[in-house]
Amino acid sequence: MNDSIVMAVLISAIFYGTPLLYAALGEVLAERSGVLNLGVEGMMLMGAVVGSVISSRLDAPGPIVLLVAFLAAMVAGALTALLHAFATITLRVNQTVSGLTLTILAGGAGLSSYLANVWQLKDPAAHQFQRLNIGGLKDLPIVGPLLFDQTLLTYLSWVAVAVCSWYLFKTRTGLNLRSVGESPSTADAMGLNVVRTRYIHTMIGGAMAGIGGICFSLSIVPTWVDGMTAGRGWIALALVIFGFWRPLWVMVGAYLFGALSSLSLILQARGFAVPPELLDSLPYIMTVVVLVVVSAGWSSKTLSAPDALGTAFEREAR
Amino acid sequence: MAVSMRGITKRFAGGVVANDGVDLDVAPGEVHALLGENGAGKSTLSNVLTGLYRQDEGTVSLFGKPVSFSSPKDAIAAGVAMVHQHFRLVTKFTVAENFLLGSGGSFDAKNAAERITALGKEYGLEVDPNANVWELSVGEQQRVEILKALDRRAKILILDEPTAVLTPQEADALFATMRRMTEDGRSVIFISHKLHEVMKVSDRVTTLRDGRTVGTVVTKDVTSADLARQMVGRSVVFNEDDIEDRPEVDPSRLVLDVLGLSAVGVRPQSSPKSVDLQVKAGEIVAICGVSGNGQRELAASIYGLLKRTSGTVKVNGVESKQKGPRESTALGLAFIPEDRLKTGLSASLPIKSNLALKGYRFAPMSSGPFLKHKVIKANAEEKVKRYGIKCPGIDTPTRVLSGGNVQKVLLAREIGANPHILIASTPTRGLDVGAIETVRSLLMEAARNGTGVLLITEDLDEAMALAHRLVVMFEGRIAGEFHRGDFNIEKIGLLMGGHSGEDGAA
Amino acid sequence: MIRLEPRLTRPKWLAFAVPIGSIIAAMILGALLIMVSGNDALATYGRIGERAFGDVVAWTDTIIAATPLLLTGLAAAAAFRMGLFNIGGEGQFVMGAVAAAWTGLALGPLGGWVAIPVMVLSGIAAGSIWAAIPGFFKTKFGTNEVITTLMFNYIAASFASFLIFGSESFVRELEGSGKVFPQGKVISDDVIWPAFGGGGFSVPLGFILGCIAAMALWLLYRQTRFGFEIGVVSDSPEAARYAGINVPRTGLAVMTISGGLAGLGGASNIGDIRHMLDPKGLNQSGYGYTGIVVAALARWNPIAVIPVSILLGGLANAGRSLQGEDFPAGLVGTLQGLLLFCAVSGEFLTRYRVRVAARRAKVEVKAA
């Protein structure tokens, strides 16, 4: 039962979906404040490379190394996001252009690759996030491998989903955040600091993208490869739209796409001769379909993007 | 006095004096109306009171103590609240969530809902706390705004043109609420241009005109006609006796024939409803009315920027098939929109390009797919000279020009095409005296050449000086028509204020 | 307190100062980065300069490297100029390459005079269509073109990969070493695109076509009615509507042109450089994204794209040939990113003036 294709797909869905989930959650927060961050891909890679080097170089007990790597990845992602925030919020650079710039700068052919080279990350990461067999329950039918045999990163991601959900919809700060993204002029009139809110949440988004990065470099593909995220950052952006800016639905989407991206490997391993390239393109085709359907007006007002997403905020004259 | 404003003066860039030594006194427990046309200075004055603007001169006192606000938050803390024409609501949130956004205290949606229901019952402002704001009618949204102000224990409540978005029944309900609020000792400042409402609900009225206070009266001591006279008055810019050579109307040629035109505006009040309008060759017809009563939408739908839901438009006898601006231009309909630098012109483009904005598609400005720059340049130079457009050169970006010269570019292009009919929407708004005179004489000259001019204006003096006929628009309908020789300021003012009828109280 | 005030006029000298300033700023930042990682910045720059522009052979290699960048740069410039964020240059390039490989192989027996023009046209057509689809979604439904064009990049990459690695397609080499390692079939010699020049220096056909395209674009903007309309739409869509210009159709047309240019780049990749469909190589090269950097530095001006593409071509050329010799990979990409970052950040200086204003005195509020 636990060896069936369905199970394999579900397990992979969670495993491969975790980095998508982190990046998308972070982006949800940033976009809820009105900032579109196209630099997610670059921020994931920055987190990945920083996490990698810590894992390879830090001489300390395993858990400490992983903790430091985790924090360092967050910092790397947040700092990269700070550049984006500064450019778009203060310098009023177009958000699309700025995000793109950061992905080119930090991306697979850029800074992350440069640093990996300088730091000579050639070997598999010394410390990785392994699957934790919680309470030895991994052999329980169905729930075993799904719930009790995931990595710490996955478990934390579930916590993150719960926290983000609660934050957005059940706290005052979350309400304030949402008002900034929907109507910054109203938020400003209510005395909220729009600029500060946007800066903070953009950086949180970057930090979470960084964690998504180490999901790759310290778990899924433990040896550094330039551009190892292979466009997952972009899919995360689409996931935010797919999940209608709601953490729980984003999680569903992340696992859906996680399943799709590993489908080809699984089918091949089982002997089904489906050309892997076609299956590889499925997530991307799906993304386009979803985007077109959503923008063609199928969704209702409550499901739409934050009204002020992508726009710079200028205060009324005094 | 609850509010005492003395000598308030507020200037803006460009020499505009929005408020010039304005005084205002509001007693506790009274509904005080602030009356005036657009541009009279009502919004500016209330923005000073609510802390959005700092006055350049003058003092503000609340309950006898002088105050100085550095931001709206200070004003709110001092008990002043304003319900704006554009609501400060997050439309995707529920009513309760909007409440929580403004107020302090714990994050308790249920508690907020209870407060909303309680206040709603007490003041007749019932609204469902769990409804999404975007689903509410505009009238209900306004109730939420008022409830917010009440919840914050505002002692002075300013309502800015609140009935602009209400049906007559909702307006009556609002008036009842206003009376209820004053029973608790609150003061309500009611900003409006609608005379019958001011007469109905206010205790006292202060009228502003051109940034100055005209006077303060007790409502039951005056008539609508008195207020109309105060509101509209006479400002000295253009003396109609100065006009020689008034254009002659050619009654045989109907250059614009609009029948039964209806269109959908943002609000019911600004949606034209079955409008009939004719303009003859050489005739200047002025459409007067306070802004927001459908004039813009009428112009846009005649020109083709807004879809007509019914009615026909004929230009010089040829019917428009609603194909859009290009068809209108080809038929001989020219349009000067009120938004000059965003709609009528492309701000960053050079002057010569804007002067070619409609003609570039045809010979001689282009030949086949290619532009003929020499012709475009010559056209620009000729127009600059003929219309006296002051500019560093025809290659300069248009946005650099002063307001008057920007308007001249528009006029040069539109009049220069020798149209049958020219629609000019508030062409002199925001211009200095010299530019205003130039624009007006250009319009007159166009009429002399046989062009019919449909002039949309908020300036009655301008209308009465220039027009052969004057038509009043109110809430999307033609409310009345006057011919030259029968212009009567009081009657016109009454119709503009929605008061149909001759004299006396509403 | 520092305030940003919108500028009324844009002084002409800024048009040059910003790109040049960006280049200088990026070089300084790059130098800092190199030094921090323990290398000699000046020496590194020196080697780059030498490999890129040192001698006639270097120049030839640089022009070859510049050719795809010229075309993807023009593609990006054409679209971004109108506010259409066509990130899909990468995918449009690939589709152009696929089309050119296919037609090049199919029409090879008919000789160069037939095959080459068809390769050119098919590359343009393939790229145009690939851009027109997301363009259609954008103009019809308002679908965000950034993500759609991006996704189309990956779909194109998968498709090209499929053609070589996942199937026995027409463009795949099935004989010889092709039986062991999947690779593309090489086009025949008469179908290889000509290069022009002499004395060791030659310019590939693709570069020449690119220069012609640049001039054609420039002429389009300056001399045609359509170019005029593009100018109005970019500046003010409302004014365009007022003038009766069909805004969505203009947008779609621009996207199609943009895609066609990138597609031409892909065709040139087959005809001038690689001579076969090489999905892995295309994937790594990132021509589409670099094209955006080129276009941004050139401030979306098609003529300026030519020299900028040569500059970045030189950088890419040097990066490629220096790689391994103690020259970290990723440096080139980082420098490109820094260039782009400085270029767009500096852009705000053309729109805003920085004012330092005195703080207003705080006044107290006396409560009622």
PDB file of N, CA, C and O in Angstrom, chain A residues 169-176 178-179 182-183 185-187 189-192 300-307 316-318, chain B residues 10 51-54 70-73 76 87-93 97 100-107 132 134 148 152:
ATOM      1  N   PHE A 169      -5.479  36.495   9.033  1.00  0.00           N
ATOM      2  CA  PHE A 169      -6.926  36.627   9.177  1.00  0.00           C
ATOM      3  C   PHE A 169      -7.419  36.768  10.600  1.00  0.00           C
ATOM      4  O   PHE A 169      -8.588  37.040  10.818  1.00  0.00           O
ATOM      5  N   LYS A 170      -6.539  36.576  11.536  1.00  0.00           N
ATOM      6  CA  LYS A 170      -7.022  36.617  12.907  1.00  0.00           C
ATOM      7  C   LYS A 170      -6.279  37.606  13.800  1.00  0.00           C
ATOM      8  O   LYS A 170      -6.455  37.605  15.006  1.00  0.00           O
ATOM      9  N   THR A 171      -5.417  38.414  13.234  1.00  0.00           N
ATOM     10  CA  THR A 171      -4.742  39.381  14.087  1.00  0.00           C
ATOM     11  C   THR A 171      -4.931  40.780  13.545  1.00  0.00           C
ATOM     12  O   THR A 171      -5.215  40.980  12.371  1.00  0.00           O
ATOM     13  N   ARG A 172      -4.739  41.739  14.419  1.00  0.00           N
ATOM     14  CA  ARG A 172      -4.875  43.136  14.017  1.00  0.00           C
ATOM     15  C   ARG A 172      -3.782  43.500  13.030  1.00  0.00           C
ATOM     16  O   ARG A 172      -4.013  44.175  12.037  1.00  0.00           O
ATOM     17  N   THR A 173      -2.542  43.049  13.329  1.00  0.00           N
ATOM     18  CA  THR A 173      -1.449  43.379  12.422  1.00  0.00           C
ATOM     19  C   THR A 173      -1.717  42.817  11.031  1.00  0.00           C
ATOM     20  O   THR A 173      -1.419  43.454  10.018  1.00  0.00           O
ATOM     21  N   GLY A 174      -2.277  41.637  10.994  1.00  0.00           N
ATOM     22  CA  GLY A 174      -2.616  41.045   9.710  1.00  0.00           C
ATOM     23  C   GLY A 174      -3.654  41.880   8.982  1.00  0.00           C
ATOM     24  O   GLY A 174      -3.592  42.064   7.769  1.00  0.00           O
ATOM     25  N   LEU A 175      -4.626  42.358   9.724  1.00  0.00           N
ATOM     26  CA  LEU A 175      -5.650  43.209   9.109  1.00  0.00           C
ATOM     27  C   LEU A 175      -5.017  44.478   8.555  1.00  0.00           C
ATOM     28  O   LEU A 175      -5.306  44.913   7.437  1.00  0.00           O
ATOM     29  N   ASN A 176      -4.131  45.049   9.359  1.00  0.00           N
ATOM     30  CA  ASN A 176      -3.434  46.246   8.902  1.00  0.00           C
ATOM     31  C   ASN A 176      -2.640  45.959   7.632  1.00  0.00           C
ATOM     32  O   ASN A 176      -2.642  46.745   6.682  1.00  0.00           O
ATOM     33  N   ARG A 178      -3.206  43.727   5.392  1.00  0.00           N
ATOM     34  CA  ARG A 178      -4.102  43.569   4.242  1.00  0.00           C
ATOM     35  C   ARG A 178      -4.635  44.903   3.775  1.00  0.00           C
ATOM     36  O   ARG A 178      -4.823  45.134   2.583  1.00  0.00           O
ATOM     37  N   SER A 179      -4.866  45.816   4.706  1.00  0.00           N
ATOM     38  CA  SER A 179      -5.377  47.115   4.277  1.00  0.00           C
ATOM     39  C   SER A 179      -4.335  47.872   3.480  1.00  0.00           C
ATOM     40  O   SER A 179      -4.655  48.594   2.531  1.00  0.00           O
ATOM     41  N   GLU A 182      -4.510  46.502  -0.007  1.00  0.00           N
ATOM     42  CA  GLU A 182      -5.736  46.789  -0.746  1.00  0.00           C
ATOM     43  C   GLU A 182      -5.873  48.265  -1.029  1.00  0.00           C
ATOM     44  O   GLU A 182      -6.203  48.674  -2.134  1.00  0.00           O
ATOM     45  N   SER A 183      -5.628  49.088  -0.032  1.00  0.00           N
ATOM     46  CA  SER A 183      -5.863  50.518  -0.193  1.00  0.00           C
ATOM     47  C   SER A 183      -4.895  51.303   0.673  1.00  0.00           C
ATOM     48  O   SER A 183      -5.225  51.698   1.783  1.00  0.00           O
ATOM     49  N   SER A 185      -3.916  54.261   0.600  1.00  0.00           N
ATOM     50  CA  SER A 185      -4.323  55.602   1.020  1.00  0.00           C
ATOM     51  C   SER A 185      -5.239  55.523   2.227  1.00  0.00           C
ATOM     52  O   SER A 185      -5.163  56.352   3.135  1.00  0.00           O
ATOM     53  N   THR A 186      -6.119  54.515   2.254  1.00  0.00           N
ATOM     54  CA  THR A 186      -6.972  54.340   3.430  1.00  0.00           C
ATOM     55  C   THR A 186      -6.122  53.984   4.638  1.00  0.00           C
ATOM     56  O   THR A 186      -6.301  54.535   5.723  1.00  0.00           O
ATOM     57  N   ALA A 187      -5.180  53.071   4.455  1.00  0.00           N
ATOM     58  CA  ALA A 187      -4.331  52.670   5.571  1.00  0.00           C
ATOM     59  C   ALA A 187      -3.569  53.870   6.103  1.00  0.00           C
ATOM     60  O   ALA A 187      -3.440  54.071   7.303  1.00  0.00           O
ATOM     61  N   ALA A 189      -4.465  56.973   5.856  1.00  0.00           N
ATOM     62  CA  ALA A 189      -5.405  57.861   6.544  1.00  0.00           C
ATOM     63  C   ALA A 189      -5.721  57.337   7.944  1.00  0.00           C
ATOM     64  O   ALA A 189      -6.048  58.094   8.839  1.00  0.00           O
ATOM     65  N   MET A 190      -5.616  56.015   8.113  1.00  0.00           N
ATOM     66  CA  MET A 190      -5.870  55.419   9.419  1.00  0.00           C
ATOM     67  C   MET A 190      -4.656  55.469  10.324  1.00  0.00           C
ATOM     68  O   MET A 190      -4.661  54.937  11.423  1.00  0.00           O
ATOM     69  N   GLY A 191      -3.586  56.057   9.807  1.00  0.00           N
ATOM     70  CA  GLY A 191      -2.412  56.204  10.655  1.00  0.00           C
ATOM     71  C   GLY A 191      -1.408  55.074  10.554  1.00  0.00           C
ATOM     72  O   GLY A 191      -0.462  55.010  11.320  1.00  0.00           O
ATOM     73  N   LEU A 192      -1.606  54.155   9.592  1.00  0.00           N
ATOM     74  CA  LEU A 192      -0.640  53.067   9.458  1.00  0.00           C
ATOM     75  C   LEU A 192       0.558  53.519   8.635  1.00  0.00           C
ATOM     76  O   LEU A 192       0.434  54.367   7.761  1.00  0.00           O
ATOM     77  N   SER A 300     -14.144  35.757  -8.321  1.00  0.00           N
ATOM     78  CA  SER A 300     -14.940  36.866  -7.801  1.00  0.00           C
ATOM     79  C   SER A 300     -14.047  37.894  -7.117  1.00  0.00           C
ATOM     80  O   SER A 300     -12.847  37.717  -7.001  1.00  0.00           O
ATOM     81  N   LYS A 301     -14.667  38.942  -6.675  1.00  0.00           N
ATOM     82  CA  LYS A 301     -13.904  40.064  -6.133  1.00  0.00           C
ATOM     83  C   LYS A 301     -13.110  39.668  -4.898  1.00  0.00           C
ATOM     84  O   LYS A 301     -11.989  40.093  -4.701  1.00  0.00           O
ATOM     85  N   THR A 302     -13.702  38.830  -4.052  1.00  0.00           N
ATOM     86  CA  THR A 302     -12.982  38.490  -2.829  1.00  0.00           C
ATOM     87  C   THR A 302     -11.774  37.627  -3.118  1.00  0.00           C
ATOM     88  O   THR A 302     -10.891  37.486  -2.285  1.00  0.00           O
ATOM     89  N   LEU A 303     -11.739  37.023  -4.312  1.00  0.00           N
ATOM     90  CA  LEU A 303     -10.609  36.164  -4.608  1.00  0.00           C
ATOM     91  C   LEU A 303      -9.534  36.893  -5.397  1.00  0.00           C
ATOM     92  O   LEU A 303      -8.547  36.305  -5.803  1.00  0.00           O
ATOM     93  N   SER A 304      -9.715  38.169  -5.627  1.00  0.00           N
ATOM     94  CA  SER A 304      -8.786  38.843  -6.520  1.00  0.00           C
ATOM     95  C   SER A 304      -7.547  39.328  -5.791  1.00  0.00           C
ATOM     96  O   SER A 304      -7.460  39.310  -4.573  1.00  0.00           O
ATOM     97  N   ALA A 305      -6.608  39.784  -6.593  1.00  0.00           N
ATOM     98  CA  ALA A 305      -5.337  40.254  -6.045  1.00  0.00           C
ATOM     99  C   ALA A 305      -5.541  41.467  -5.159  1.00  0.00           C
ATOM    100  O   ALA A 305      -6.525  42.179  -5.313  1.00  0.00           O
ATOM    101  N   PRO A 306      -4.624  41.697  -4.234  1.00  0.00           N
ATOM    102  CA  PRO A 306      -4.700  42.936  -3.463  1.00  0.00           C
ATOM    103  C   PRO A 306      -4.754  44.119  -4.424  1.00  0.00           C
ATOM    104  O   PRO A 306      -3.979  44.190  -5.365  1.00  0.00           O
ATOM    105  N   ASP A 307      -5.698  45.021  -4.168  1.00  0.00           N
ATOM    106  CA  ASP A 307      -5.955  46.066  -5.145  1.00  0.00           C
ATOM    107  C   ASP A 307      -4.748  46.933  -5.455  1.00  0.00           C
ATOM    108  O   ASP A 307      -4.623  47.462  -6.542  1.00  0.00           O
ATOM    109  N   GLU A 316      -0.818  61.985  -0.383  1.00  0.00           N
ATOM    110  CA  GLU A 316      -1.428  63.235  -0.844  1.00  0.00           C
ATOM    111  C   GLU A 316      -0.628  64.418  -0.352  1.00  0.00           C
ATOM    112  O   GLU A 316      -0.016  64.381   0.695  1.00  0.00           O
ATOM    113  N   ALA A 317      -0.721  65.464  -1.114  1.00  0.00           N
ATOM    114  CA  ALA A 317       0.068  66.653  -0.739  1.00  0.00           C
ATOM    115  C   ALA A 317      -0.461  67.268   0.536  1.00  0.00           C
ATOM    116  O   ALA A 317      -1.636  67.200   0.847  1.00  0.00           O
ATOM    117  N   ARG A 318       0.436  67.865   1.277  1.00  0.00           N
ATOM    118  CA  ARG A 318      -0.018  68.527   2.489  1.00  0.00           C
ATOM    119  C   ARG A 318      -0.259  70.006   2.193  1.00  0.00           C
ATOM    120  O   ARG A 318       0.660  70.752   2.041  1.00  0.00           O
TER     121      ARG A 318
ATOM    122  N   LYS B  10      -5.299  79.979   2.704  1.00  0.00           N
ATOM    123  CA  LYS B  10      -4.491  78.840   2.249  1.00  0.00           C
ATOM    124  C   LYS B  10      -4.147  79.044   0.789  1.00  0.00           C
ATOM    125  O   LYS B  10      -5.026  79.203  -0.052  1.00  0.00           O
ATOM    126  N   GLY B  51      -7.116  68.658   9.590  1.00  0.00           N
ATOM    127  CA  GLY B  51      -5.688  68.405   9.754  1.00  0.00           C
ATOM    128  C   GLY B  51      -4.962  67.929   8.514  1.00  0.00           C
ATOM    129  O   GLY B  51      -3.781  67.609   8.567  1.00  0.00           O
ATOM    130  N   LEU B  52      -5.667  67.863   7.400  1.00  0.00           N
ATOM    131  CA  LEU B  52      -4.987  67.412   6.188  1.00  0.00           C
ATOM    132  C   LEU B  52      -4.117  68.527   5.616  1.00  0.00           C
ATOM    133  O   LEU B  52      -3.065  68.277   5.039  1.00  0.00           O
ATOM    134  N   TYR B  53      -4.565  69.762   5.760  1.00  0.00           N
ATOM    135  CA  TYR B  53      -3.778  70.905   5.305  1.00  0.00           C
ATOM    136  C   TYR B  53      -3.401  71.759   6.512  1.00  0.00           C
ATOM    137  O   TYR B  53      -4.107  71.780   7.516  1.00  0.00           O
ATOM    138  N   ARG B  54      -2.287  72.488   6.373  1.00  0.00           N
ATOM    139  CA  ARG B  54      -1.954  73.515   7.351  1.00  0.00           C
ATOM    140  C   ARG B  54      -2.310  74.856   6.751  1.00  0.00           C
ATOM    141  O   ARG B  54      -1.922  75.147   5.629  1.00  0.00           O
ATOM    142  N   SER B  70      -1.153  68.796  13.172  1.00  0.00           N
ATOM    143  CA  SER B  70      -0.073  68.515  12.219  1.00  0.00           C
ATOM    144  C   SER B  70      -0.387  67.297  11.368  1.00  0.00           C
ATOM    145  O   SER B  70       0.352  66.959  10.449  1.00  0.00           O
ATOM    146  N   SER B  71      -1.475  66.621  11.655  1.00  0.00           N
ATOM    147  CA  SER B  71      -1.865  65.494  10.807  1.00  0.00           C
ATOM    148  C   SER B  71      -3.326  65.155  11.119  1.00  0.00           C
ATOM    149  O   SER B  71      -3.867  65.598  12.129  1.00  0.00           O
ATOM    150  N   PRO B  72      -3.940  64.383  10.242  1.00  0.00           N
ATOM    151  CA  PRO B  72      -5.341  64.019  10.503  1.00  0.00           C
ATOM    152  C   PRO B  72      -5.529  63.293  11.829  1.00  0.00           C
ATOM    153  O   PRO B  72      -6.579  63.384  12.456  1.00  0.00           O
ATOM    154  N   LYS B  73      -4.499  62.582  12.258  1.00  0.00           N
ATOM    155  CA  LYS B  73      -4.642  61.859  13.522  1.00  0.00           C
ATOM    156  C   LYS B  73      -4.899  62.813  14.676  1.00  0.00           C
ATOM    157  O   LYS B  73      -5.678  62.524  15.594  1.00  0.00           O
ATOM    158  N   ILE B  76      -8.498  63.858  14.596  1.00  0.00           N
ATOM    159  CA  ILE B  76      -9.382  62.782  15.073  1.00  0.00           C
ATOM    160  C   ILE B  76      -9.325  62.709  16.587  1.00  0.00           C
ATOM    161  O   ILE B  76     -10.348  62.578  17.268  1.00  0.00           O
ATOM    162  N   PHE B  87     -14.776  57.573  -0.061  1.00  0.00           N
ATOM    163  CA  PHE B  87     -14.727  56.954   1.256  1.00  0.00           C
ATOM    164  C   PHE B  87     -13.369  56.362   1.579  1.00  0.00           C
ATOM    165  O   PHE B  87     -12.663  55.872   0.713  1.00  0.00           O
ATOM    166  N   ARG B  88     -13.020  56.417   2.867  1.00  0.00           N
ATOM    167  CA  ARG B  88     -11.793  55.805   3.332  1.00  0.00           C
ATOM    168  C   ARG B  88     -12.122  54.412   3.854  1.00  0.00           C
ATOM    169  O   ARG B  88     -12.075  54.140   5.042  1.00  0.00           O
ATOM    170  N   LEU B  89     -12.507  53.558   2.927  1.00  0.00           N
ATOM    171  CA  LEU B  89     -12.870  52.209   3.313  1.00  0.00           C
ATOM    172  C   LEU B  89     -12.094  51.213   2.476  1.00  0.00           C
ATOM    173  O   LEU B  89     -11.788  51.474   1.331  1.00  0.00           O
ATOM    174  N   VAL B  90     -11.789  50.077   3.062  1.00  0.00           N
ATOM    175  CA  VAL B  90     -11.195  49.000   2.278  1.00  0.00           C
ATOM    176  C   VAL B  90     -12.351  48.147   1.778  1.00  0.00           C
ATOM    177  O   VAL B  90     -13.011  47.462   2.559  1.00  0.00           O
ATOM    178  N   THR B  91     -12.583  48.220   0.468  1.00  0.00           N
ATOM    179  CA  THR B  91     -13.810  47.616  -0.045  1.00  0.00           C
ATOM    180  C   THR B  91     -13.853  46.105   0.109  1.00  0.00           C
ATOM    181  O   THR B  91     -14.924  45.522   0.179  1.00  0.00           O
ATOM    182  N   LYS B  92     -12.692  45.455   0.182  1.00  0.00           N
ATOM    183  CA  LYS B  92     -12.735  43.998   0.278  1.00  0.00           C
ATOM    184  C   LYS B  92     -13.014  43.519   1.694  1.00  0.00           C
ATOM    185  O   LYS B  92     -13.319  42.343   1.892  1.00  0.00           O
ATOM    186  N   PHE B  93     -12.892  44.405   2.660  1.00  0.00           N
ATOM    187  CA  PHE B  93     -13.129  43.990   4.037  1.00  0.00           C
ATOM    188  C   PHE B  93     -14.615  44.027   4.368  1.00  0.00           C
ATOM    189  O   PHE B  93     -15.409  44.673   3.699  1.00  0.00           O
ATOM    190  N   GLU B  97     -14.539  44.682   9.917  1.00  0.00           N
ATOM    191  CA  GLU B  97     -13.092  44.779   9.745  1.00  0.00           C
ATOM    192  C   GLU B  97     -12.667  46.218   9.516  1.00  0.00           C
ATOM    193  O   GLU B  97     -11.627  46.661  10.015  1.00  0.00           O
ATOM    194  N   LEU B 100     -12.500  47.811  12.816  1.00  0.00           N
ATOM    195  CA  LEU B 100     -11.330  47.420  13.584  1.00  0.00           C
ATOM    196  C   LEU B 100     -10.086  48.138  13.088  1.00  0.00           C
ATOM    197  O   LEU B 100      -9.161  48.412  13.848  1.00  0.00           O
ATOM    198  N   LEU B 101     -10.075  48.443  11.815  1.00  0.00           N
ATOM    199  CA  LEU B 101      -8.899  49.079  11.242  1.00  0.00           C
ATOM    200  C   LEU B 101      -8.651  50.430  11.881  1.00  0.00           C
ATOM    201  O   LEU B 101      -7.549  50.814  12.191  1.00  0.00           O
ATOM    202  N   GLY B 102      -9.716  51.183  12.067  1.00  0.00           N
ATOM    203  CA  GLY B 102      -9.535  52.522  12.585  1.00  0.00           C
ATOM    204  C   GLY B 102      -9.343  52.575  14.087  1.00  0.00           C
ATOM    205  O   GLY B 102      -8.524  53.316  14.589  1.00  0.00           O
ATOM    206  N   SER B 103     -10.099  51.752  14.794  1.00  0.00           N
ATOM    207  CA  SER B 103     -10.169  51.961  16.240  1.00  0.00           C
ATOM    208  C   SER B 103      -9.050  51.265  16.983  1.00  0.00           C
ATOM    209  O   SER B 103      -8.372  50.390  16.459  1.00  0.00           O
ATOM    210  N   GLY B 104      -8.899  51.630  18.187  1.00  0.00           N
ATOM    211  CA  GLY B 104      -7.919  50.946  19.037  1.00  0.00           C
ATOM    212  C   GLY B 104      -8.602  49.800  19.733  1.00  0.00           C
ATOM    213  O   GLY B 104      -9.597  49.275  19.251  1.00  0.00           O
ATOM    214  N   GLY B 105      -8.095  49.405  20.854  1.00  0.00           N
ATOM    215  CA  GLY B 105      -8.764  48.352  21.601  1.00  0.00           C
ATOM    216  C   GLY B 105      -8.432  46.970  21.082  1.00  0.00           C
ATOM    217  O   GLY B 105      -7.625  46.802  20.185  1.00  0.00           O
ATOM    218  N   SER B 106      -9.078  45.990  21.626  1.00  0.00           N
ATOM    219  CA  SER B 106      -8.716  44.622  21.299  1.00  0.00           C
ATOM    220  C   SER B 106      -9.249  44.239  19.928  1.00  0.00           C
ATOM    221  O   SER B 106     -10.166  44.846  19.396  1.00  0.00           O
ATOM    222  N   PHE B 107      -8.653  43.215  19.396  1.00  0.00           N
ATOM    223  CA  PHE B 107      -9.025  42.777  18.056  1.00  0.00           C
ATOM    224  C   PHE B 107     -10.188  41.808  18.170  1.00  0.00           C
ATOM    225  O   PHE B 107     -10.020  40.602  18.188  1.00  0.00           O
ATOM    226  N   ASN B 132     -19.629  42.438   3.208  1.00  0.00           N
ATOM    227  CA  ASN B 132     -18.449  43.004   2.565  1.00  0.00           C
ATOM    228  C   ASN B 132     -18.793  44.386   2.039  1.00  0.00           C
ATOM    229  O   ASN B 132     -19.854  44.596   1.464  1.00  0.00           O
ATOM    230  N   TRP B 134     -17.798  46.065  -0.459  1.00  0.00           N
ATOM    231  CA  TRP B 134     -18.011  46.246  -1.897  1.00  0.00           C
ATOM    232  C   TRP B 134     -19.401  45.823  -2.312  1.00  0.00           C
ATOM    233  O   TRP B 134     -19.889  46.187  -3.369  1.00  0.00           O
ATOM    234  N   LYS B 148     -18.251  55.032  11.826  1.00  0.00           N
ATOM    235  CA  LYS B 148     -16.857  55.071  12.281  1.00  0.00           C
ATOM    236  C   LYS B 148     -16.586  56.346  13.053  1.00  0.00           C
ATOM    237  O   LYS B 148     -15.958  56.350  14.107  1.00  0.00           O
ATOM    238  N   ARG B 152     -15.797  56.828  17.172  1.00  0.00           N
ATOM    239  CA  ARG B 152     -14.601  57.493  17.697  1.00  0.00           C
ATOM    240  C   ARG B 152     -14.958  58.733  18.472  1.00  0.00           C
ATOM    241  O   ARG B 152     -14.123  59.575  18.743  1.00  0.00           O
TER     242      ARG B 152
END
